[in-house]
mmCIF file of C-alpha atoms in Angstrom:
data_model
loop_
_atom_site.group_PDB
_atom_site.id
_atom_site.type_symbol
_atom_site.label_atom_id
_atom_site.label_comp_id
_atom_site.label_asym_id
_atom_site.label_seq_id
_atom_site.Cartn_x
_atom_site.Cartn_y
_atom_site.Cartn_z
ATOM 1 C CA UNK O 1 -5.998 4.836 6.956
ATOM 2 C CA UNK O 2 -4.479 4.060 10.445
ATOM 3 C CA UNK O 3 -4.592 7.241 11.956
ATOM 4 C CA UNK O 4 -7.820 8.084 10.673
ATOM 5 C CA UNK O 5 -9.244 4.589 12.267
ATOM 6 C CA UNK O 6 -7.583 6.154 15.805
ATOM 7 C CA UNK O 7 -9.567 9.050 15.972
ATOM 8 C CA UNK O 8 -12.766 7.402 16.501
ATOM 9 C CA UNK O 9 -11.546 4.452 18.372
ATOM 10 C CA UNK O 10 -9.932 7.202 20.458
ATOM 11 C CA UNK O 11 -13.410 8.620 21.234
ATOM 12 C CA UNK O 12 -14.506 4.943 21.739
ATOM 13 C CA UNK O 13 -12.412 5.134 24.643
ATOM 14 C CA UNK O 14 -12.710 8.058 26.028
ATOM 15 C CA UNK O 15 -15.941 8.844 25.953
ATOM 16 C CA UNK O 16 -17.083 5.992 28.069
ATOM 17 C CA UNK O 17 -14.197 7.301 30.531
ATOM 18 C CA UNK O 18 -15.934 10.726 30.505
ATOM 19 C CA UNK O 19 -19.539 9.392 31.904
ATOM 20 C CA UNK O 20 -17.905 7.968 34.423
ATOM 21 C CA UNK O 21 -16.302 10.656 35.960
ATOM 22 C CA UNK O 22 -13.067 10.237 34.779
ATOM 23 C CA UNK O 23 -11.263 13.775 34.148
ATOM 24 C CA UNK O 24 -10.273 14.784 30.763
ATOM 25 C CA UNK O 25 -6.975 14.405 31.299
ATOM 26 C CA UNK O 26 -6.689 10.737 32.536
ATOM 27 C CA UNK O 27 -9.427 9.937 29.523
ATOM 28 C CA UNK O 28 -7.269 11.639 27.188
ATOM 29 C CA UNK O 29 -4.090 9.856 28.394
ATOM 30 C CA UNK O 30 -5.649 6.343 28.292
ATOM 31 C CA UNK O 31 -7.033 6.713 24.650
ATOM 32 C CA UNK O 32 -3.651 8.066 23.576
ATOM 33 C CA UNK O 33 -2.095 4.761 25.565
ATOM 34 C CA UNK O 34 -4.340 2.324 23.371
ATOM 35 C CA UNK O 35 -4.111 4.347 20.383
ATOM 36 C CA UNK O 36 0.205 3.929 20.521
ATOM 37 C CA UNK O 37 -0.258 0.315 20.442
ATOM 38 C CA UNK O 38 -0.690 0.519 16.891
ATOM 39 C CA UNK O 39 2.574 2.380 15.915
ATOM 40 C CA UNK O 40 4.388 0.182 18.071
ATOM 41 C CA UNK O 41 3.388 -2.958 16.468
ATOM 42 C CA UNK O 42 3.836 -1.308 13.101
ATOM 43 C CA UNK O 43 7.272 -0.998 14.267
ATOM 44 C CA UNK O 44 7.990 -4.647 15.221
ATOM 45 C CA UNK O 45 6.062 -5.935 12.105
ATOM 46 C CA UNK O 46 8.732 -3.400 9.969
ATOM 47 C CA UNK O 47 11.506 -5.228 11.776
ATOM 48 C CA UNK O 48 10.396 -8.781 11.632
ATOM 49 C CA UNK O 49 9.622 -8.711 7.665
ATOM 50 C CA UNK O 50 12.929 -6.091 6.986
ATOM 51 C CA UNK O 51 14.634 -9.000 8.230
ATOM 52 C CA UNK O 52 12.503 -11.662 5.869
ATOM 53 C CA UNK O 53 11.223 -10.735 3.286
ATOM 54 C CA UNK O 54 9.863 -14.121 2.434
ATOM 55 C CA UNK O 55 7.447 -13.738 4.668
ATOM 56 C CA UNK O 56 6.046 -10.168 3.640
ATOM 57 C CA UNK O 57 2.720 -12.284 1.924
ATOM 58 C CA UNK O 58 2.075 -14.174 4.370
ATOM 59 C CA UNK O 59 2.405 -11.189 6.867
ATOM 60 C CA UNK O 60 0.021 -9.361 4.930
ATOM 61 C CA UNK O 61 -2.639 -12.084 4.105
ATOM 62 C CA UNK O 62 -2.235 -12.486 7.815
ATOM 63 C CA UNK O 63 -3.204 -9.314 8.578
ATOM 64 C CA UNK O 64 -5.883 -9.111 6.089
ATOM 65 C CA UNK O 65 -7.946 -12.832 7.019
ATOM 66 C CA UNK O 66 -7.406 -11.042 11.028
ATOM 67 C CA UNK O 67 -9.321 -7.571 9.541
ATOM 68 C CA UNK O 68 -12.061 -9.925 7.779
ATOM 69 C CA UNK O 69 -12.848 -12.175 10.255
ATOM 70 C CA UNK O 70 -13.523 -9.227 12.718
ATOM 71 C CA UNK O 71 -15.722 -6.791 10.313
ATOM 72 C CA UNK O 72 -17.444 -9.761 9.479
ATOM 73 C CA UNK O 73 -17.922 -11.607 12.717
ATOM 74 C CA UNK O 74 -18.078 -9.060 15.293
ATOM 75 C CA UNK O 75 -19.140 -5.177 13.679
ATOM 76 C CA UNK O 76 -21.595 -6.051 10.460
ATOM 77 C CA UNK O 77 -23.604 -8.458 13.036
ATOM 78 C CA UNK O 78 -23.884 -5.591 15.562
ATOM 79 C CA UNK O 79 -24.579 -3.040 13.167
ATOM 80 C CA UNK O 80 -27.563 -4.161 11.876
ATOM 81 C CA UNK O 81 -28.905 -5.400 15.086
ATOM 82 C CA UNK O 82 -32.284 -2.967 16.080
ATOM 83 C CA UNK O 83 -33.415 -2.310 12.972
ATOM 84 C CA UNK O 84 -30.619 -0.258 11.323
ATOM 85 C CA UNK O 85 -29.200 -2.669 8.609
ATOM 86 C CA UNK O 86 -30.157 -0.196 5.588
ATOM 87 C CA UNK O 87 -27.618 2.230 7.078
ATOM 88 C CA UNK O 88 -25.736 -0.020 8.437
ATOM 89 C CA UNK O 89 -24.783 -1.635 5.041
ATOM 90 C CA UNK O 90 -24.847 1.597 3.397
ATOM 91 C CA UNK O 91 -21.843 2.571 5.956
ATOM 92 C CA UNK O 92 -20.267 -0.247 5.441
ATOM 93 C CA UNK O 93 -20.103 0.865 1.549
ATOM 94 C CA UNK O 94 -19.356 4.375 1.985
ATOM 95 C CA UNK O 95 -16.362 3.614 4.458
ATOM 96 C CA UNK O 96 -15.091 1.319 1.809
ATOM 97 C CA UNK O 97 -15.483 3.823 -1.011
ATOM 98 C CA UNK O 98 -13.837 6.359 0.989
ATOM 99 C CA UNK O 99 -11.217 4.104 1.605
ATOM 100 C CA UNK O 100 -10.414 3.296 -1.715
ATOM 101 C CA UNK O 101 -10.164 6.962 -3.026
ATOM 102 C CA UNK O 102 -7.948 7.869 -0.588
ATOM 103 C CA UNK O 103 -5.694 4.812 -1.508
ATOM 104 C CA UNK O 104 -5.914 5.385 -5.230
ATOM 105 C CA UNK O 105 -5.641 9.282 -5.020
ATOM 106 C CA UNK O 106 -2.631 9.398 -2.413
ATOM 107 C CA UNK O 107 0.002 6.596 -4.108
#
């Protein structure tokens, strides 16, 4: 679910980069730079619960109130901003969907 969420953050990125006369290279290189962030933390979180596992609910609740509070906050108030809140919230369904048969078909 991770590295699918990269690929169009990754255009996010570099797109912007692009219109403003950036080369492909250097936009390339500095949406591969934000997209490692993500591994790297992954990393750190591995090592911090490996070495409590007491904490591994918390972590995760954690993690899942930080997920919330953005889609909720930030992207389903901006989505249906000028007049697109139909497909907006029909998006917002169809992501989740997708989501969920990829979790339940692949473990």
């Amino acid at each position: 679910a991770i590295g699918l969420q990269n690929m169009p953050e990754g255009l996010a990125v570099a797109l912007p980069l692009l219109r403003e006369n950036y080369s492909r290279r250097k936009a390339l290189g500095y949406a591969t730079a934000t997209g490692l962030v993500e591994p790297l933390g992954g990393l750190l979180g591995v090592v911090i619960v490996s070495a409590s596992q007491s904490i591994l609910p918390w972590g995760l609740a954690f993690a899942a109130g930080a997920m919330l509070f953005i889609v909720i906050d930030e992207m389903i108030p901006e989505s249906h901003r000028k007049g697109f809140a139909r497909e907006a919230t029909f998006g917002l369904i169809g992501g989740f969907v997708l989501m969920m048969l990829l979790d339940c078909l692949f473990t």
